[in-house]
Coordinates of C-alpha atoms in Angstrom, one line a residue:
X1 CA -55.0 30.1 52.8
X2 CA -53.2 27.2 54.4
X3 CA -48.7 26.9 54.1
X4 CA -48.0 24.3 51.4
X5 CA -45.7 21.3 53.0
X6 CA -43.0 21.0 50.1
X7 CA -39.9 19.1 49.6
X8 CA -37.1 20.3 47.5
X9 CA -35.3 17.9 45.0
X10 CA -31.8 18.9 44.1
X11 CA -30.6 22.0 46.0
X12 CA -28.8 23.7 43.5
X13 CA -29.1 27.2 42.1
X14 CA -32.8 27.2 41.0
X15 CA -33.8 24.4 44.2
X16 CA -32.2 27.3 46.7
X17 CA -34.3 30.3 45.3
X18 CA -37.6 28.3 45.0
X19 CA -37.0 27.5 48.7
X20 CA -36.1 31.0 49.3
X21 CA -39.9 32.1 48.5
X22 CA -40.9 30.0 51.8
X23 CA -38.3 32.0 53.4
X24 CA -39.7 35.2 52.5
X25 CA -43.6 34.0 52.5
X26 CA -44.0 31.5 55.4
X27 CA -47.5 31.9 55.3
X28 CA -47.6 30.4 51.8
X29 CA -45.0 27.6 51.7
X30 CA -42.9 25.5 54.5
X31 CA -40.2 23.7 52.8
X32 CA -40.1 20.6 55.6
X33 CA -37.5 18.4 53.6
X34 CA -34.7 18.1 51.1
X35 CA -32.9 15.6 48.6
X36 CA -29.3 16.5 47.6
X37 CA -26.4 14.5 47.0
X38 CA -23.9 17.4 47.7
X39 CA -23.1 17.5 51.4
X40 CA -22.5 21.0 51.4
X41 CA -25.4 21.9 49.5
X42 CA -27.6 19.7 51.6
X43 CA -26.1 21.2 54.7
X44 CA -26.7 24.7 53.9
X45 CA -30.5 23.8 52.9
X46 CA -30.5 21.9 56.2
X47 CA -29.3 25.1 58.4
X48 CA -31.9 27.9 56.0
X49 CA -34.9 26.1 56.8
X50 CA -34.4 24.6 60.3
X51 CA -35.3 20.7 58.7
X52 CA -34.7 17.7 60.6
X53 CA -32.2 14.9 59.9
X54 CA -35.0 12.8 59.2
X55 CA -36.2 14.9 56.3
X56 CA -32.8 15.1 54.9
X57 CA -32.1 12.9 52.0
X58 CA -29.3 12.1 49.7
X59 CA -31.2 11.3 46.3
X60 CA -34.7 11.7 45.0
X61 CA -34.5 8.0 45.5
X62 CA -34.1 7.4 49.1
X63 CA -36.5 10.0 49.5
X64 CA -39.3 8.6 47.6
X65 CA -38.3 4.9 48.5
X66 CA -38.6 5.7 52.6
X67 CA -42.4 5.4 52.9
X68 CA -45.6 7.4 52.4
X69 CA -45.9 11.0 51.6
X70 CA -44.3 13.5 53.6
X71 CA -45.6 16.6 52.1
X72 CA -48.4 18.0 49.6
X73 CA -45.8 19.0 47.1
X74 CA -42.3 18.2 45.5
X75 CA -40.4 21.1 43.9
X76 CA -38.2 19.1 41.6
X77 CA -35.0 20.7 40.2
X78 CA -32.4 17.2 39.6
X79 CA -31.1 17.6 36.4
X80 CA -32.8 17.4 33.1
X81 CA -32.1 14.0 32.1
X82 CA -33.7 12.9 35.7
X83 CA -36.7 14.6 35.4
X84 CA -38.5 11.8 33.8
X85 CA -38.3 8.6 36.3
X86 CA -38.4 10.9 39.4
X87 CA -41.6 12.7 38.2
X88 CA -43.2 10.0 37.2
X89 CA -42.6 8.3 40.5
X90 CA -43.6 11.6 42.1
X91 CA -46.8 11.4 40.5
X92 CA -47.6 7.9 41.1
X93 CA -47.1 8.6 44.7
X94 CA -49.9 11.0 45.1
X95 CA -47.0 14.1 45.0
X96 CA -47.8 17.4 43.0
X97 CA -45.0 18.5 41.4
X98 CA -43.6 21.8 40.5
X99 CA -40.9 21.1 37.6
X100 CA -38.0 22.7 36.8
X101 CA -37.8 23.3 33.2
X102 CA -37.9 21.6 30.3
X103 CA -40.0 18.7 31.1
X104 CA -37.9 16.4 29.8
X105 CA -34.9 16.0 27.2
X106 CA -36.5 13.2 25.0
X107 CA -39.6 13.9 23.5
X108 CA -41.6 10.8 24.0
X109 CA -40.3 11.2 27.9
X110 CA -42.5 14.8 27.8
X111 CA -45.9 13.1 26.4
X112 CA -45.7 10.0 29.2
X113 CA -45.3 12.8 31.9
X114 CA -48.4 14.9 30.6
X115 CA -50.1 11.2 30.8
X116 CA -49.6 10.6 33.9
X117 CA -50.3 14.3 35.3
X118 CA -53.4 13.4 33.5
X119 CA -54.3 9.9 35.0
X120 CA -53.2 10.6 38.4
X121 CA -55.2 14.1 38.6
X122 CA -51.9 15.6 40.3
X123 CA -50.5 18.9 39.1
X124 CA -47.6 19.1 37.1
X125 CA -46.6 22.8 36.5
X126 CA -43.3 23.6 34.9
X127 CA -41.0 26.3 35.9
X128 CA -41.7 29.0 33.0
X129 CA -41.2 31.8 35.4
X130 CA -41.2 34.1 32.3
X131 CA -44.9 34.2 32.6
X132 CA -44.9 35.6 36.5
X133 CA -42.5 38.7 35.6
X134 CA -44.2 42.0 35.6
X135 CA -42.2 42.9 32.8
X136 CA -43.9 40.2 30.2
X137 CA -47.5 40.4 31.9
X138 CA -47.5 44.2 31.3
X139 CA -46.3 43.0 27.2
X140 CA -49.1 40.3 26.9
X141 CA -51.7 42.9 28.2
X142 CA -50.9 45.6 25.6
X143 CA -50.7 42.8 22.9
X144 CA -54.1 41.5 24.4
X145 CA -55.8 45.2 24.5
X146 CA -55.4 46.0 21.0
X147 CA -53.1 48.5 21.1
X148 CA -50.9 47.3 18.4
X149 CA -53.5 46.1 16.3
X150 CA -53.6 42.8 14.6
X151 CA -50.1 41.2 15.0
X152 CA -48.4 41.2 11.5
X153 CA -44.8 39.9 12.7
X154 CA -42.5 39.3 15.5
X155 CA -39.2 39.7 16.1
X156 CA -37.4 37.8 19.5
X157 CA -34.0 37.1 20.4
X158 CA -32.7 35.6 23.1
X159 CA -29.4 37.0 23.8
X160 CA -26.9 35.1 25.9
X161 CA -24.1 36.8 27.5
X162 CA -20.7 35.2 26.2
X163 CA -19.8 34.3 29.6
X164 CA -23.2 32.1 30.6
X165 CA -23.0 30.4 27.1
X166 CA -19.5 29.7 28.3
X167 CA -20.8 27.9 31.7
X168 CA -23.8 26.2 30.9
X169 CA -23.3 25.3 27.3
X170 CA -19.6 24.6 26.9
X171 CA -18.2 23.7 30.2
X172 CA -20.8 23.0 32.4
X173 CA -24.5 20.8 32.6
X174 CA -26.3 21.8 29.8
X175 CA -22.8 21.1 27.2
X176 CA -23.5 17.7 25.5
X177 CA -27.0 16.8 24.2
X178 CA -26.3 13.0 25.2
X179 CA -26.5 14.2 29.0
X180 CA -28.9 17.1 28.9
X181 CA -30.8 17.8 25.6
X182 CA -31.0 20.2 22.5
X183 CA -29.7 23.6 23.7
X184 CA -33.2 25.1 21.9
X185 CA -35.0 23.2 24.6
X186 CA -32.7 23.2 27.4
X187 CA -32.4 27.4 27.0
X188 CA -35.4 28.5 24.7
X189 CA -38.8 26.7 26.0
X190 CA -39.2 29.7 27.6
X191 CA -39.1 31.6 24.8
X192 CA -41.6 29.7 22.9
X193 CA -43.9 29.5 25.6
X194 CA -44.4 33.3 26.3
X195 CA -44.7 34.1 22.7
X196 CA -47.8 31.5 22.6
X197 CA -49.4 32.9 25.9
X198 CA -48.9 35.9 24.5
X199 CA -50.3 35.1 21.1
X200 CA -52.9 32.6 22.5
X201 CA -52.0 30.7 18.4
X202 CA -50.8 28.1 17.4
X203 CA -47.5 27.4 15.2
X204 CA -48.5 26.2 11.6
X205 CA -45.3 25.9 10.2
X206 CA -41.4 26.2 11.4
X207 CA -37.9 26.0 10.3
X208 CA -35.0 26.2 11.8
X209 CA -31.4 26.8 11.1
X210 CA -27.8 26.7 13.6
X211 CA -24.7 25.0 14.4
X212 CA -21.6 25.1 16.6
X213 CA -19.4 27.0 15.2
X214 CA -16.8 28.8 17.7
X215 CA -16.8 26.6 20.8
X216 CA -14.3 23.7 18.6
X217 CA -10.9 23.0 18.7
X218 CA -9.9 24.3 15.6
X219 CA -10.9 28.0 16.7
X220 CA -8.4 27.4 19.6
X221 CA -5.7 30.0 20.1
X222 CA -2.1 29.3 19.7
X223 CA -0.7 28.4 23.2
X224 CA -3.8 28.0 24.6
X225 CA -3.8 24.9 26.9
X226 CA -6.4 22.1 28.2
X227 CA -6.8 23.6 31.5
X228 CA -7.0 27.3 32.1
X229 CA -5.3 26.8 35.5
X230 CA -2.1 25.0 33.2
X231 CA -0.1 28.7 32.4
X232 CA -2.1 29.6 29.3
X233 CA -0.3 31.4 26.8
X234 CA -3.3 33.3 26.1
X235 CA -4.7 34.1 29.0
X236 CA -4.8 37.8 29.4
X237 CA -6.3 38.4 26.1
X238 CA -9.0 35.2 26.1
X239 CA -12.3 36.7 27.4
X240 CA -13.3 32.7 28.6
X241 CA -10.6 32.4 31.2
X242 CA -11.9 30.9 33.7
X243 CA -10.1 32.5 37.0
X244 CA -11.6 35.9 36.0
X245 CA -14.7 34.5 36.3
X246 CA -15.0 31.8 39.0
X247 CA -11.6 33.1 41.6
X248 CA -13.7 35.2 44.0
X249 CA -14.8 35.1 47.8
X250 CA -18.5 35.0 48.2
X251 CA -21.8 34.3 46.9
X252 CA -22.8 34.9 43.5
X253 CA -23.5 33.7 40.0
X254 CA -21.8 31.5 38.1
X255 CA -19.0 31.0 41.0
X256 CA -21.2 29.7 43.4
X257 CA -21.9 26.7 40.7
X258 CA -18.4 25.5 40.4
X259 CA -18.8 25.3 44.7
X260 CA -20.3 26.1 48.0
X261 CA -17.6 26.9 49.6
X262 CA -17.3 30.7 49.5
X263 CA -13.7 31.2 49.4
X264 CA -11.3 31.9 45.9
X265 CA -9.2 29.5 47.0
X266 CA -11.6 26.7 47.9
X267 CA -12.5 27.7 44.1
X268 CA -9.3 28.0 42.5
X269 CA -8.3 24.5 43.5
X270 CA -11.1 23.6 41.8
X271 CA -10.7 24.5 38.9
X272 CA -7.7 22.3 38.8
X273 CA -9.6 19.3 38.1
X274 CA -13.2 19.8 37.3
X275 CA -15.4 21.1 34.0
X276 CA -14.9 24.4 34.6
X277 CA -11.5 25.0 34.7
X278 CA -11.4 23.5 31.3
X279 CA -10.0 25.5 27.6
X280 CA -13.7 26.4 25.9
X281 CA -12.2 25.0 22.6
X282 CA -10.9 21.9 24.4
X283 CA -14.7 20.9 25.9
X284 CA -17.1 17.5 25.2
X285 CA -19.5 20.2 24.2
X286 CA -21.8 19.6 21.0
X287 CA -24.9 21.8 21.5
X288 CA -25.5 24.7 19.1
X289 CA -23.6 28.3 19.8
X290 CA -26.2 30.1 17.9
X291 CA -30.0 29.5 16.3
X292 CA -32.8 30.9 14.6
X293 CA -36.5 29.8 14.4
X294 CA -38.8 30.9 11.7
X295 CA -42.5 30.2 12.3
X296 CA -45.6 30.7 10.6
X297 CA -49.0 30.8 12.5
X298 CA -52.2 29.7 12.2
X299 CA -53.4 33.2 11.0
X300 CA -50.6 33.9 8.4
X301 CA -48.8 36.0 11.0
X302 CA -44.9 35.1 11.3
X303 CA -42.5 34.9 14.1
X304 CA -38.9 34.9 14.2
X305 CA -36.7 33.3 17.2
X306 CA -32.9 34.1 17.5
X307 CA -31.4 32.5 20.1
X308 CA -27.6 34.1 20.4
X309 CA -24.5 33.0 22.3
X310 CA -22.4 35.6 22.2
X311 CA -23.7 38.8 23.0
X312 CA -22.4 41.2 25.7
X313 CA -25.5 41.7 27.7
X314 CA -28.1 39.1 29.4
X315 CA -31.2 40.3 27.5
X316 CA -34.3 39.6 25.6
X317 CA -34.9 41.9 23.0
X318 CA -38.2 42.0 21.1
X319 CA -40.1 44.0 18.6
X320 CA -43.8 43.5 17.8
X321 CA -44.8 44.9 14.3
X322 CA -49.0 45.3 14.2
X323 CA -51.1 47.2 12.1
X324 CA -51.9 50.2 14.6
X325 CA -48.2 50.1 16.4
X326 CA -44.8 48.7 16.5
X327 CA -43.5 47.8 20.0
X328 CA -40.0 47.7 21.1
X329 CA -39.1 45.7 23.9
X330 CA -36.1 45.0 26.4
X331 CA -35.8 42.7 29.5
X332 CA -32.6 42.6 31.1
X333 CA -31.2 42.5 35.0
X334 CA -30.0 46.3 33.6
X335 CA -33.3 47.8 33.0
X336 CA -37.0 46.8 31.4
X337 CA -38.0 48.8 28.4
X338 CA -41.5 48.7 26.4
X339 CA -42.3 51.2 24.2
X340 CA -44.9 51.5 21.8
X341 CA -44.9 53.3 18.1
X342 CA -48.2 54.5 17.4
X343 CA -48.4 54.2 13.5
X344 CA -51.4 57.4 12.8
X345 CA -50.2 59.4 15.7
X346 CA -46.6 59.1 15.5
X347 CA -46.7 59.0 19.4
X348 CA -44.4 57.2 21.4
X349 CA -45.3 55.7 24.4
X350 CA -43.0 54.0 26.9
X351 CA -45.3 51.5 29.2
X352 CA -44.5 51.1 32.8
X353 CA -42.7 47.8 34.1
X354 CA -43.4 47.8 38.1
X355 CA -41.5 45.3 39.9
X356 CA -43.5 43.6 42.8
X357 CA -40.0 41.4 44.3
X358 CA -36.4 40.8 44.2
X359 CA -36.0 37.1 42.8
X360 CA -34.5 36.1 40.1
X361 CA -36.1 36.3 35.9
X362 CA -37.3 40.1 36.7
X363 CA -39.4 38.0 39.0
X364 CA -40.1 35.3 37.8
X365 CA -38.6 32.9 40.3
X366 CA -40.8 33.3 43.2
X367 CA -44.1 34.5 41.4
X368 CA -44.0 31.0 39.9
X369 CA -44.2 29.3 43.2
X370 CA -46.5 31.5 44.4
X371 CA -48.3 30.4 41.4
X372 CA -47.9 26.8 41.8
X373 CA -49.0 27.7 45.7
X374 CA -52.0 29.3 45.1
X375 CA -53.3 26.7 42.1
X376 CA -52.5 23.6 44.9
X377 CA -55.2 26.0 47.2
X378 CA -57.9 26.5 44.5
X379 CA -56.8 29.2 43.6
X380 CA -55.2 29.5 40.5
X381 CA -54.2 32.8 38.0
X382 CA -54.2 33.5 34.5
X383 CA -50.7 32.8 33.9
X384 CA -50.3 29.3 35.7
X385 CA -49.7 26.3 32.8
X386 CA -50.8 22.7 33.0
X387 CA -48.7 20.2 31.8
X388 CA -50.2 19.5 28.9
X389 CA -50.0 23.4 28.0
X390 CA -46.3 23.5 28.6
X391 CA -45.9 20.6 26.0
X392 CA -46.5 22.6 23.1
X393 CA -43.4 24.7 23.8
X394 CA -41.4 21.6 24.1
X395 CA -43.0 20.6 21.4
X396 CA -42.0 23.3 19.5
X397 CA -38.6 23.0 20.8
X398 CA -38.4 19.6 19.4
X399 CA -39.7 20.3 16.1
X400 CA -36.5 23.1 15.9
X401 CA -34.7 20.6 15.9
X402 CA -35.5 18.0 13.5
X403 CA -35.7 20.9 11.1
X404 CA -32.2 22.2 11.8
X405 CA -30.7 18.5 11.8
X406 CA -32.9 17.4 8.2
X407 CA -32.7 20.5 6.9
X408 CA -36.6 20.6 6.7
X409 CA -39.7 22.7 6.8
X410 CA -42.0 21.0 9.2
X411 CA -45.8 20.8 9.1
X412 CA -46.7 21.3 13.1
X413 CA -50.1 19.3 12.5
X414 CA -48.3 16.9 11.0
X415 CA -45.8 16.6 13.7
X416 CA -48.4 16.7 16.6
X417 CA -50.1 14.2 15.5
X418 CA -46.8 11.7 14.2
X419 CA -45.7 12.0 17.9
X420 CA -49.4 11.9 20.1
X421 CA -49.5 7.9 19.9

């Protein structure tokens, strides 16, 4: 099997661990370029993987406007509201594309890229590294085997961790649907893409209901200031202040986001001036804190989606309700749990998670490259998603929406079809 040439786009927190996997598997990937417009960022991708200058970009746009291709593939992780133009030109230039997820923040933007995936006969895979975790393959199979029976109803939440609702969608990239895109999409197309490889059915019929309701200024303590850095009143007792969680020397998550420099003071300085050093009740934030989905399915069977902002653990908790079993479920950085409830026997039976690597999403992160690898050498897997597959999830994502804004039960044939013009 031949190393696939690739270029990362945007060599951020997701664009460095995708380039990692050629790190750790040469014999699968060389990354032989780069577009970044942080120096430092683009530096450090320059120094990992031994590039030369003349594969060093600043923008997706210099890169693609200095001549012919210069590699197979494109791993493109710019930020949501640039995946559109850049893929599209990707495409159009003969590049196949490994997307960082979602697709896009506009819904008309997602069915012009499944188009053009389409027309050109490149691949456009997105990054739903859910899929390539041991942990969710070993779910789908006992789902899938029978074990539980036929599925009656499902129970999912995803449970953010106060803190990385704080970053992403207060303070930081993902805070203002005008920039980025409905938090259901920009956090949860995950979500509703495992549960339908995992249910191989379609949604017949959702609703949705959620708001903002903490992250405003109203909620704000007394003497709490703009700027955490400004000699907050409140500081000791406010679990969002943001030197606890950004002031610290080395690499790591979510400090290394505010910069690359590895030092507490580089970061501290920081703070003084930029998003995240910035009062959570005194942000230009407008996503939702908190959401549920409600879904009916093609074979009566129901589904419910929580996604939850202010929970004290990074998880995914789950339970599966069938007529043989009830499954229980937890994936987390902590531990994986599946167990099963056998209904007759009264047994209980916990199922084995074994990891296979390190990266990121229980592993996720690099067995979705791999994926995109091996598909780009004829060679692809039961997990790996075409674009046009991935749309659905958006799709759902999109139809959350409408019914959480209108207040409306929406008919997903109906919707399909109103948008597929």
């Amino acid at each position: 099997m031949a190393a696939i040439d690739t270029i990362v786009v945007g060599a951020g927190g997701r664009g460095l661990v995708y380039g990692r996997f050629a790190k750790a598997h040469p014999r699968e990937m060389r990354v032989v370029g780069v577009a970044e417009p942080d120096i430092m960022r683009r530096e450090r991708f320059l120094s990992e993987h031994n590039l030369t200058q003349t594969m060093v970009y600043h923008d997706w746009q210099s890169l693609l406007a200095s001549g012919p291709k210069k590699a197979s593939a494109i791993i493109n992780c710019t930020m949501d509201r640039m995946h559109y133009e850049s893929t599209m030109k990707m495409l159009d230039m003969g590049y196949d594309v490994l997307l960082e997820k979602p697709m896009a923040p506009l819904l008309g933007e997602n069915l012009r890229l499944v188009r053009k995936a389409e027309e050109t006969g490149r691949l456009l895979q997105i990054c739903h590294v859910l899929r390539y975790t041991p942990f969710w393959q070993a779910l789908r199979q006992v789902v899938q085997s029978g074990a539980l029976g036929r599925i009656i109803s499902v129970s999912h939440r995803e449970n953010l961790v106060y803190y990385h609702m704080a970053h992403s969608f207060v303070r930081g990239n993902w805070r203002n649907e005008a920039t980025s895109g409905p938090m259901i999409l920009s956090k949860c197309c995950h979500d509703f893409d495992i549960l339908l490889w995992i249910l191989q059915k379609r949604v017949a019929y959702l609703q949705s209901f959620g708001s903002l309701i903490h992250f405003r200024p109203e909620n704000a303590p007394a003497g709490a200031t703009e700027r955490c850095t400004d000699g907050c009143a409140v500081a000791d007792s406010c679990k969002y202040e943001a030197t606890k969680r950004y002031v610290r020397d080395g690499e790591g998550w979510p400090q290394n986001a505010l910069s690359a420099s590895p030092t507490a003071a580089a970061r501290l300085e920081q703070l003084k001036t930029d998003w995240y050093g910035r009062c959570v009740y005194h942000c230009d934030n407008d996503v939702v804190d908190h959401q549920t989905v409600n879904m009916e399915l093609e074979d009566g069977s129901t589904v419910t989606l929580v996604m939850n902002g202010q929970s004290d653990e990074e998880c995914r908790t789950m339970r599966w309700d069938g007529t043989k079993a009830t499954l229980y479920g937890k994936f987390s950085a902590r531990g994986h749990e599946i167990r099963l409830h056998h209904h007759l026997s009264g047994k209980v039976e916990d199922v084995p998670v074994v990891a296979r690597d390190s990266s990121g999403h229980g592993g996720g992160d690099y067995g979705i490259v791999r994926s995109f690898v091996n598909t780009l050498n004829g060679k692809p897997d039961d997990s790996v998603t075409t674009a046009r597959e991935s749309l659905e999830s958006h799709l759902l994502a999109f139809a959350a929406e409408e019914s959480r804004r209108d207040k409306t039960v929406i008919d997903m044939e109906e919707f399909r079809a109103r948008h597929d013009n």
